[in-house]
Coordinates of C-alpha atoms and ligand atoms in Angstrom, one line a residue:
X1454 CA 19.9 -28.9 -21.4
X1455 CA 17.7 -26.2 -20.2
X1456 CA 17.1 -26.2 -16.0
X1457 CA 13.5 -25.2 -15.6
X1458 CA 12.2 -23.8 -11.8
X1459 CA 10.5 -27.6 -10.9
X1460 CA 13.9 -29.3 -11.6
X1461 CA 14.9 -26.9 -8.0
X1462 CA 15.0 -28.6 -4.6
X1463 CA 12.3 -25.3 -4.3
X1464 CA 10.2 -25.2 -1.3
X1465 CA 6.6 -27.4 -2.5
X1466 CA 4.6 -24.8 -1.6
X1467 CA 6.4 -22.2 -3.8
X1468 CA 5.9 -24.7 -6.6
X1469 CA 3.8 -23.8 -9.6
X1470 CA 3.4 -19.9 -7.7
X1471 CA 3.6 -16.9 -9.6
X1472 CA 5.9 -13.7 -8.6
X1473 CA 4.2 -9.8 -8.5
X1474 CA 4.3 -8.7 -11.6
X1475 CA 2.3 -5.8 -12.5
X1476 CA 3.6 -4.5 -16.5
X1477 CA 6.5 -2.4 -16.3
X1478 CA 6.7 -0.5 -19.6
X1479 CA 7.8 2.7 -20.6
X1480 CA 5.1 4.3 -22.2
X1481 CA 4.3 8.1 -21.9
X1482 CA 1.4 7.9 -19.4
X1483 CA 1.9 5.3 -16.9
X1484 CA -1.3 5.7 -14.3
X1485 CA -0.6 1.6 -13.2
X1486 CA 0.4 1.5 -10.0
X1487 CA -1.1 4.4 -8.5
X1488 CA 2.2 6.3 -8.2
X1489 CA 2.0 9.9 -7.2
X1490 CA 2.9 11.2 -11.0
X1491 CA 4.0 14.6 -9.8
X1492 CA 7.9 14.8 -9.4
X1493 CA 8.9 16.6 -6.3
X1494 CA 9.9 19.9 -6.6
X1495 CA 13.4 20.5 -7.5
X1496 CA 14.4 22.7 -3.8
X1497 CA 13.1 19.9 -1.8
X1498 CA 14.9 17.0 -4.3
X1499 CA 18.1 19.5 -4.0
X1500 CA 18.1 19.2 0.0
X1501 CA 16.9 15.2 -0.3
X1502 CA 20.7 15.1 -2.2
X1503 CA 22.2 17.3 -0.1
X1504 CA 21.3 14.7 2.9
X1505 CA 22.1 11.5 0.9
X1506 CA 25.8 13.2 -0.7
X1507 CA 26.4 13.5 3.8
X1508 CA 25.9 10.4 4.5
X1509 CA 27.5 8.9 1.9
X1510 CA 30.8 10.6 3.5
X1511 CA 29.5 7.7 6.3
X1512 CA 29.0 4.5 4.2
X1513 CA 31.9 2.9 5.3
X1514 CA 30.1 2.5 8.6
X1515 CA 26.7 0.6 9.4
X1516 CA 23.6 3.0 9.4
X1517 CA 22.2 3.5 12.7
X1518 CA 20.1 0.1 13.1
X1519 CA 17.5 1.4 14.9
X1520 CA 16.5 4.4 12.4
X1521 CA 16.1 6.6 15.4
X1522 CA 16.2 9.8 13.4
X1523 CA 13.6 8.4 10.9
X1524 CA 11.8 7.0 13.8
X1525 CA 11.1 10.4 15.6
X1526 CA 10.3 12.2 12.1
X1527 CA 7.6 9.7 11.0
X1528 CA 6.2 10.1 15.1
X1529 CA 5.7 13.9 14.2
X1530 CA 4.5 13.4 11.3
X1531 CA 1.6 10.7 12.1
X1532 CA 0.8 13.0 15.3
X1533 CA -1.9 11.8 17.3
X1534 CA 1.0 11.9 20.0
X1535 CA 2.9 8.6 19.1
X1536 CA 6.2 8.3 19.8
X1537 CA 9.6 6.9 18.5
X1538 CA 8.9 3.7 20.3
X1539 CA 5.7 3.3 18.5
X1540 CA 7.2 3.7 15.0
X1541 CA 8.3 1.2 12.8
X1542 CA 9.8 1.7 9.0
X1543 CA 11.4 -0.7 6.1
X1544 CA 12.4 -0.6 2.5
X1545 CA 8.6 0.3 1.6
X1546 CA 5.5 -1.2 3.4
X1547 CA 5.7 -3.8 1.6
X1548 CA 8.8 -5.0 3.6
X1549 CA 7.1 -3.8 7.2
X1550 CA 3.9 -5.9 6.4
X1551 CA 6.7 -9.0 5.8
X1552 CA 8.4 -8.5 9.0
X1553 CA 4.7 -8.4 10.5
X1554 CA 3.9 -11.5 9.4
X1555 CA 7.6 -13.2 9.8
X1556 CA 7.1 -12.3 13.4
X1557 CA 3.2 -13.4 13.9
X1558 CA 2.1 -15.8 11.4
X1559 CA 4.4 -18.3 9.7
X1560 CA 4.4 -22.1 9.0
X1561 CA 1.1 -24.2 10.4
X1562 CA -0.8 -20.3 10.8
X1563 CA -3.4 -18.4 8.8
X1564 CA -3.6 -14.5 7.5
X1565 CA -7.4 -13.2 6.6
X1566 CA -8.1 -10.5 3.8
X1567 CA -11.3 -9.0 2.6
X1568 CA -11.2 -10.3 -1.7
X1569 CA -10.3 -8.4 -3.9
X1570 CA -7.7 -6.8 -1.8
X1571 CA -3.8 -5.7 -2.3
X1572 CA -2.7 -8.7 -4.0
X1573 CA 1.0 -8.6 -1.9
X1574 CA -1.1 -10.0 0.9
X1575 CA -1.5 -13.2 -0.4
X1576 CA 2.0 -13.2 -1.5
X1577 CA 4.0 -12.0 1.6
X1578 CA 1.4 -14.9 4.0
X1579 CA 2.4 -17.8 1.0
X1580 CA 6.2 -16.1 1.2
X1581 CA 6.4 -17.2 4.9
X1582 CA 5.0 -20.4 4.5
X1583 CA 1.0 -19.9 6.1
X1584 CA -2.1 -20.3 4.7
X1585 CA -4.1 -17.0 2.7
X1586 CA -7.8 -17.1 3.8
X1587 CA -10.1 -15.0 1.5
X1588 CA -13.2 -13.4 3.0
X1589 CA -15.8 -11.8 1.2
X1590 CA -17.5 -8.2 0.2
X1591 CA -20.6 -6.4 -0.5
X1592 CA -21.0 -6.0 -4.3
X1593 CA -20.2 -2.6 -4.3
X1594 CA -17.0 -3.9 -2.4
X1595 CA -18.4 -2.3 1.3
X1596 CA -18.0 -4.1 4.8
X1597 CA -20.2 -4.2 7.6
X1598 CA -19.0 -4.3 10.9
X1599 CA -20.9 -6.7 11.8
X1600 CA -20.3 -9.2 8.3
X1601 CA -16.4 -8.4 9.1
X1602 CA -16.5 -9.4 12.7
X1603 CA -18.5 -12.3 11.7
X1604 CA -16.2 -13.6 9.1
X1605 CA -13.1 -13.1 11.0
X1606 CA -14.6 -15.3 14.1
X1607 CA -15.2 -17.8 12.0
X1608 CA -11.7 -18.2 10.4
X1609 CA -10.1 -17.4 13.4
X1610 CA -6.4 -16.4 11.7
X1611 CA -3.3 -15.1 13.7
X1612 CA -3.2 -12.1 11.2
X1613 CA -5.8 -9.9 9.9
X1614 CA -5.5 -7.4 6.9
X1615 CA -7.9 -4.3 6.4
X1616 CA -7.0 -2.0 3.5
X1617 CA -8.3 1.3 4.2
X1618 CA -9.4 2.6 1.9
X1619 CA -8.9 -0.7 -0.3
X1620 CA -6.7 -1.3 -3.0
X1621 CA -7.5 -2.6 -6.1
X1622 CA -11.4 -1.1 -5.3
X1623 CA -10.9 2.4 -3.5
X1624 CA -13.8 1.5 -0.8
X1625 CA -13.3 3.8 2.3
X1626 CA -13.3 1.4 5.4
X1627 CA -14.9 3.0 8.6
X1628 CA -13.0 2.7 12.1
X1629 CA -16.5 0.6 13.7
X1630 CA -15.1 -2.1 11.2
X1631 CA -11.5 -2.2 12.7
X1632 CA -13.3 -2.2 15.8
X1633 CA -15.6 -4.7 15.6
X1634 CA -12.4 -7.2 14.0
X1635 CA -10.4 -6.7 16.7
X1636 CA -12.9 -7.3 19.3
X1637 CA -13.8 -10.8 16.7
X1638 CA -10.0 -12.5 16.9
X1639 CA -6.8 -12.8 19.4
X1640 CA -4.5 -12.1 16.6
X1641 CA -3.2 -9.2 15.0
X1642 CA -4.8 -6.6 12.7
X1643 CA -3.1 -4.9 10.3
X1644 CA -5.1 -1.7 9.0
X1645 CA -3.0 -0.9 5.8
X1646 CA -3.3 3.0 5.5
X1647 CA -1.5 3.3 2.5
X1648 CA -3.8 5.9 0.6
X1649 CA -4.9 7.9 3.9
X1650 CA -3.7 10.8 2.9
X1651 CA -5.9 10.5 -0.3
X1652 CA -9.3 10.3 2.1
X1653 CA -11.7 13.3 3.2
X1654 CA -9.6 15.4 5.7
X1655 CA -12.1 14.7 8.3
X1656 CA -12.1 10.9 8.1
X1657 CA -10.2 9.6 11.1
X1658 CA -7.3 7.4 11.0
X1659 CA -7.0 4.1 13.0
X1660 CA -4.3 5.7 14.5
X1661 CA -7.0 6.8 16.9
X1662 CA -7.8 3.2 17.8
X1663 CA -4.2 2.6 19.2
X1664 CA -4.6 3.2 22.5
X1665 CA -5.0 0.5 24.4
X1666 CA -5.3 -2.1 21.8
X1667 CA -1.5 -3.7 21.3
X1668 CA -2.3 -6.1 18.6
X1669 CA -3.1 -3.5 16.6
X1670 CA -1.1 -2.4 13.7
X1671 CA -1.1 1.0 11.2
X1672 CA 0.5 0.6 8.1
X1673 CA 1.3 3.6 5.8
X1674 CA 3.8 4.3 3.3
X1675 CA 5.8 7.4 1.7
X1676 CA 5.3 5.6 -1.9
X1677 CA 2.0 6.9 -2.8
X1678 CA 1.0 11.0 -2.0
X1679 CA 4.6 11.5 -0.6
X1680 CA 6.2 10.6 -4.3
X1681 CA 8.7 8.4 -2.9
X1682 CA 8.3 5.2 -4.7
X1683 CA 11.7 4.7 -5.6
X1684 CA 13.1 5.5 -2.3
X1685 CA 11.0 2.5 -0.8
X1686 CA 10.0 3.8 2.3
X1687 CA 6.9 2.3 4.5
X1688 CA 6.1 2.6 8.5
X1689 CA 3.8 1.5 10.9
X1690 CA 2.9 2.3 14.1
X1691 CA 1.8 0.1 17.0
X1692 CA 2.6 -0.6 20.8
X1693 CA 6.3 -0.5 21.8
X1694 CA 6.0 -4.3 23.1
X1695 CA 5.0 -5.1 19.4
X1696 CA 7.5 -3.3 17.6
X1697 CA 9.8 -5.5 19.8
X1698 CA 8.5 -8.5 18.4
X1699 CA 9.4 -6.9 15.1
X1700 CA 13.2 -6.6 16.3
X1701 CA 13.3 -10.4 16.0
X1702 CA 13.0 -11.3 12.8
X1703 CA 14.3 -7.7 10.5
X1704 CA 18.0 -8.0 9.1
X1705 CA 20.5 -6.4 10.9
X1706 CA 20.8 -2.8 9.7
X1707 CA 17.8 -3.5 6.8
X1708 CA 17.4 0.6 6.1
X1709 CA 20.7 1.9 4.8
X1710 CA 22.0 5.0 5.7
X1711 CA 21.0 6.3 2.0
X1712 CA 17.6 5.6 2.8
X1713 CA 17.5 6.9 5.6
X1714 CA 19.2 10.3 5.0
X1715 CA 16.8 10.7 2.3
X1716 CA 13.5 10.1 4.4
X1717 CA 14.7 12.0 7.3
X1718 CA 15.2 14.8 4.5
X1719 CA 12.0 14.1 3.1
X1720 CA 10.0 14.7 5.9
X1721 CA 11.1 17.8 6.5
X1722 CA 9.5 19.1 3.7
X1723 CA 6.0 17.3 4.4
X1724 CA 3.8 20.0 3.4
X1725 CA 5.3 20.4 0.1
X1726 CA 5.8 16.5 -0.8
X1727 CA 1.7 16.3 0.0
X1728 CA 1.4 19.7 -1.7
X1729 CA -0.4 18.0 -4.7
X1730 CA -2.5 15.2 -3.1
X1731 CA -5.6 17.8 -3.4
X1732 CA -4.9 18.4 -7.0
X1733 CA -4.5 14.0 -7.5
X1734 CA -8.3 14.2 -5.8
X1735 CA -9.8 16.5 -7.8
X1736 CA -8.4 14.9 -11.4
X1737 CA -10.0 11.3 -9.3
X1738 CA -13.2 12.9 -9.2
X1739 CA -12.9 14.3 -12.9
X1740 CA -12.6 10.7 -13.9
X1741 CA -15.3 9.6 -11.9
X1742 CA -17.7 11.9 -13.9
X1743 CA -16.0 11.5 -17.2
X1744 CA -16.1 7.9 -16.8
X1745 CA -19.8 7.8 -15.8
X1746 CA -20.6 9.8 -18.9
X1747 CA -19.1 7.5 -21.0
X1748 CA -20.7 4.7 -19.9
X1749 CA -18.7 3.1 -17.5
X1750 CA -19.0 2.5 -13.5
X1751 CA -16.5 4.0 -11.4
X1752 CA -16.6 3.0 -7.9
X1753 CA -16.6 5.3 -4.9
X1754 CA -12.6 5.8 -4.2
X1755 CA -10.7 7.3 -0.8
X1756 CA -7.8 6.7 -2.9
X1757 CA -5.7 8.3 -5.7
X1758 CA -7.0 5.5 -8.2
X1759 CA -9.8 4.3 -9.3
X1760 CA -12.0 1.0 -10.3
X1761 CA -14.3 0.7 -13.0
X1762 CA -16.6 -1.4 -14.3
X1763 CA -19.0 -1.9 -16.9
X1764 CA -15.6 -3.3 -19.3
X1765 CA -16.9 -5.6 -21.9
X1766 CA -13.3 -7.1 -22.4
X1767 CA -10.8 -5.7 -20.5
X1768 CA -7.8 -7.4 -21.7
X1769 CA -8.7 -6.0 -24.8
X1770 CA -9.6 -2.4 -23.4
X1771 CA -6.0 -2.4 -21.7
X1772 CA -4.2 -3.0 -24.9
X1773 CA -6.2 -0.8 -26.9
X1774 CA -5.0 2.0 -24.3
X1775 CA -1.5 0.2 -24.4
X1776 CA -1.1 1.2 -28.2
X1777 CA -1.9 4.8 -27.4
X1778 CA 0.5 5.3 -24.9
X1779 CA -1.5 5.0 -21.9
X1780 CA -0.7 2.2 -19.0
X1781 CA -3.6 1.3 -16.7
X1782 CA -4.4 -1.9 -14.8
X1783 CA -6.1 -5.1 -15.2
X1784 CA -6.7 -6.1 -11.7
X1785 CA -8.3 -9.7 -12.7
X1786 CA -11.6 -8.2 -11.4
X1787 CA -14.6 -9.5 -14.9
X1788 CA -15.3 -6.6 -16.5
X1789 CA -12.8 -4.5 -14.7
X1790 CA -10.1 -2.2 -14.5
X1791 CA -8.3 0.2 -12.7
X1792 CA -6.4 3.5 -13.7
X1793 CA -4.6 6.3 -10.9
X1794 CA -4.6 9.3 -11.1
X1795 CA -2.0 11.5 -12.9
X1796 CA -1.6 15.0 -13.7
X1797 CA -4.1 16.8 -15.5
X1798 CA -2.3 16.6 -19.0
X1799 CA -2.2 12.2 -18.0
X1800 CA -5.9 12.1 -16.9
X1801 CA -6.6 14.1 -20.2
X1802 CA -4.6 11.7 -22.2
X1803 CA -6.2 8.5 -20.6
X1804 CA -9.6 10.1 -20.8
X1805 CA -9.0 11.1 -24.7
X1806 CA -7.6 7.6 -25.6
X1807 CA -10.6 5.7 -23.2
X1808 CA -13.2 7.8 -25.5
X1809 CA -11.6 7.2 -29.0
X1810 CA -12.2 3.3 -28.4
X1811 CA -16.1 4.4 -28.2
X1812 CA -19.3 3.0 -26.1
X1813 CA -18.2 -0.2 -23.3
Ligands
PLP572 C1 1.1 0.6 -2.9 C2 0.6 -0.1 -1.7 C3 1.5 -0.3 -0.6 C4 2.8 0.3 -0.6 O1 3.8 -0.5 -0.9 P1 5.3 0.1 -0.7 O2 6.1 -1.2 -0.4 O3 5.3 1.0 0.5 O4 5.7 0.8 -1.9 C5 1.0 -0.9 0.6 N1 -0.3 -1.3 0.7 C6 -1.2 -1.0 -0.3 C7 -2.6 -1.4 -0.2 C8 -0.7 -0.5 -1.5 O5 -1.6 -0.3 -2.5

């Protein structure tokens, strides 16, 4: 007799859910999950070892639980003169953005996000048992101040996400937004920086809207231009107080010592980890253009990614790009999808197979 997932005692409002599951599939060009497809140079992957193969002489130990290493180098990295106590970090943002919301929403409370944002939002609210409230966009995928602030008032949730700049659309979000939603709910609001480093050097982080506003949260993450995916490391910074809150509900000890060698390692080499976020815009703004000429309609994008429209069938699109090696996204947006940017020999492929299929 086969056991299927309903025959669980499961949780009812798990049942009938289903789990993140963007295609993992080893094809030559994977441009999916907006990855930074540069490896890291071999010196600064040498001295990353070279920290781990330490502290493994350690292991039998705990790691320190409060990451204060890791803490300070992610406070000298953001700048903007944040300290340790205003630092934050987990197994990838992902995780921080769960202890966020194991600490301030919860059973009986409600998280807000602008549709069609990053889809783990939903996820992590449903994971801890609140209800996902779905606001709306501009049709080029823009928000007002004033239309955020508006929305936000009216659902008033315990937990706010802003993307900025958005993921699965690549809209920039200016700080009179955050602004404006703050000033619109008591709860928190989580501005998800994730592709910062991605944006036009001069746009200004929310970082900038810290002081003196402690229910508000930056998220980033060293998955995306630092080319540390697999070492799942994400951070945020807030007010001390907050961070407390976060102390709470974290499992003891939740970054291992591995991890955090390898960050701390990591960061010293900063410059060169970013050294090829410049070379990730310029192939993005290749596609744009190429994509435009061949008849598609590539969105504006602060990120390392970017949306199109203008698909006929996209299912079919992604399969046809599947065959030839190429792995993009079908976000679930109609007549959509969504491709990072690689290297230039990856952008090159994807653009090559893209124009074999012919017209949209
Ligand atoms: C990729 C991404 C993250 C990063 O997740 P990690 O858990 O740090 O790998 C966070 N937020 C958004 C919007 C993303 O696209």
């Amino acid at each position: 007799m086969t056991v299927s997932l309903d025959d669980l005692p499961i949780r009812d409002d798990l049942r009938g859910q289903k789990p993140y599951g963007a295609p993992q599939a080893p094809l030559p060009v994977a441009l999916n999950v907006n990855e930074n497809t540069h490896s890291i140079p071999a010196v600064v992957a040498d001295d990353i070892a070279s920290s781990v193969a330490k502290a493994l002489h350690g292991v039998n130990r705990y790691p320190d639980r409060e990451f204060t290493e890791l803490r300070e180098g992610f406070a000298r990295y953001l700048g903007h003169g944040l300290d340790a106590a205003q630092i934050w970090a987990g197994n990838g943002s992902n995780e921080v953005l769960q202890h966020l919301l194991q600490a301030f929403a919860g059973p009986g409370r409600s998280v807000f996000g602008f549709a069609p944002t990053y889809s783990m939002y939903s996820l992590l609210t449903k994971g801890v048992g609140s209800e996902w409230i779905a606001g709306t966009r501009a049709a080029d995928y823009s928000l007002t101040a004033e239309d955020a602030a508006a929305q936000v008032r009216a659902a008033h949730p315990d937990v706010v996400f802003l993307c900025a700049p958005n993921n699965p659309t690549g809209t920039p979000l200016s700080l009179d937004v955050v602004e404006a939603v703050y000033e619109a709910t008591q709860g928190i609001v989580i501005v998800d920086e994730a592709y910062q480093e991605f944006a036009p050097k001069s746009s200004p982080s929310a970082l900038t809207l810290l002081e003196g506003r402690p229910r508000l949260v930056v998220s980033r993450t060293m998955s995306k231009a630092f080319a540390f995916a697999g070492a799942r490391v994400g951070y945020l910074a807030a007010d001390p107080v907050l961070i407390d809150a976060l102390r709470l509900v974290r499992l003891p000890y939740h970054l291992s010592a591995l991890t955090q060698a390898a960050a701390v390692a990591a960061l010293r080499h900063s410059d060169v980890m970013l050294g090829m976020v410049d070379e990730i815009v310029a192939q993005r703004d290749r596609m744009t253009a190429a994509l435009t000429e061949l008849g598609y309609r590539p969105y504006e994008s602060w990120t390392n990614f970017l949306l199109f429209g203008g698909v006929t069938d996209p299912a079919a699109t992604w399969k046809a790009l599947y065959d030839r090696g190429v792995l993009i996204r079908d976000v679930g947006i109609p007549g959509h999808l969504r491709v990072t940017a690689g290297t230039e020999a990856e952008t090159t492929a994807f653009l090559a197979a893209l124009g074999e299929l012919g017209r949209p």
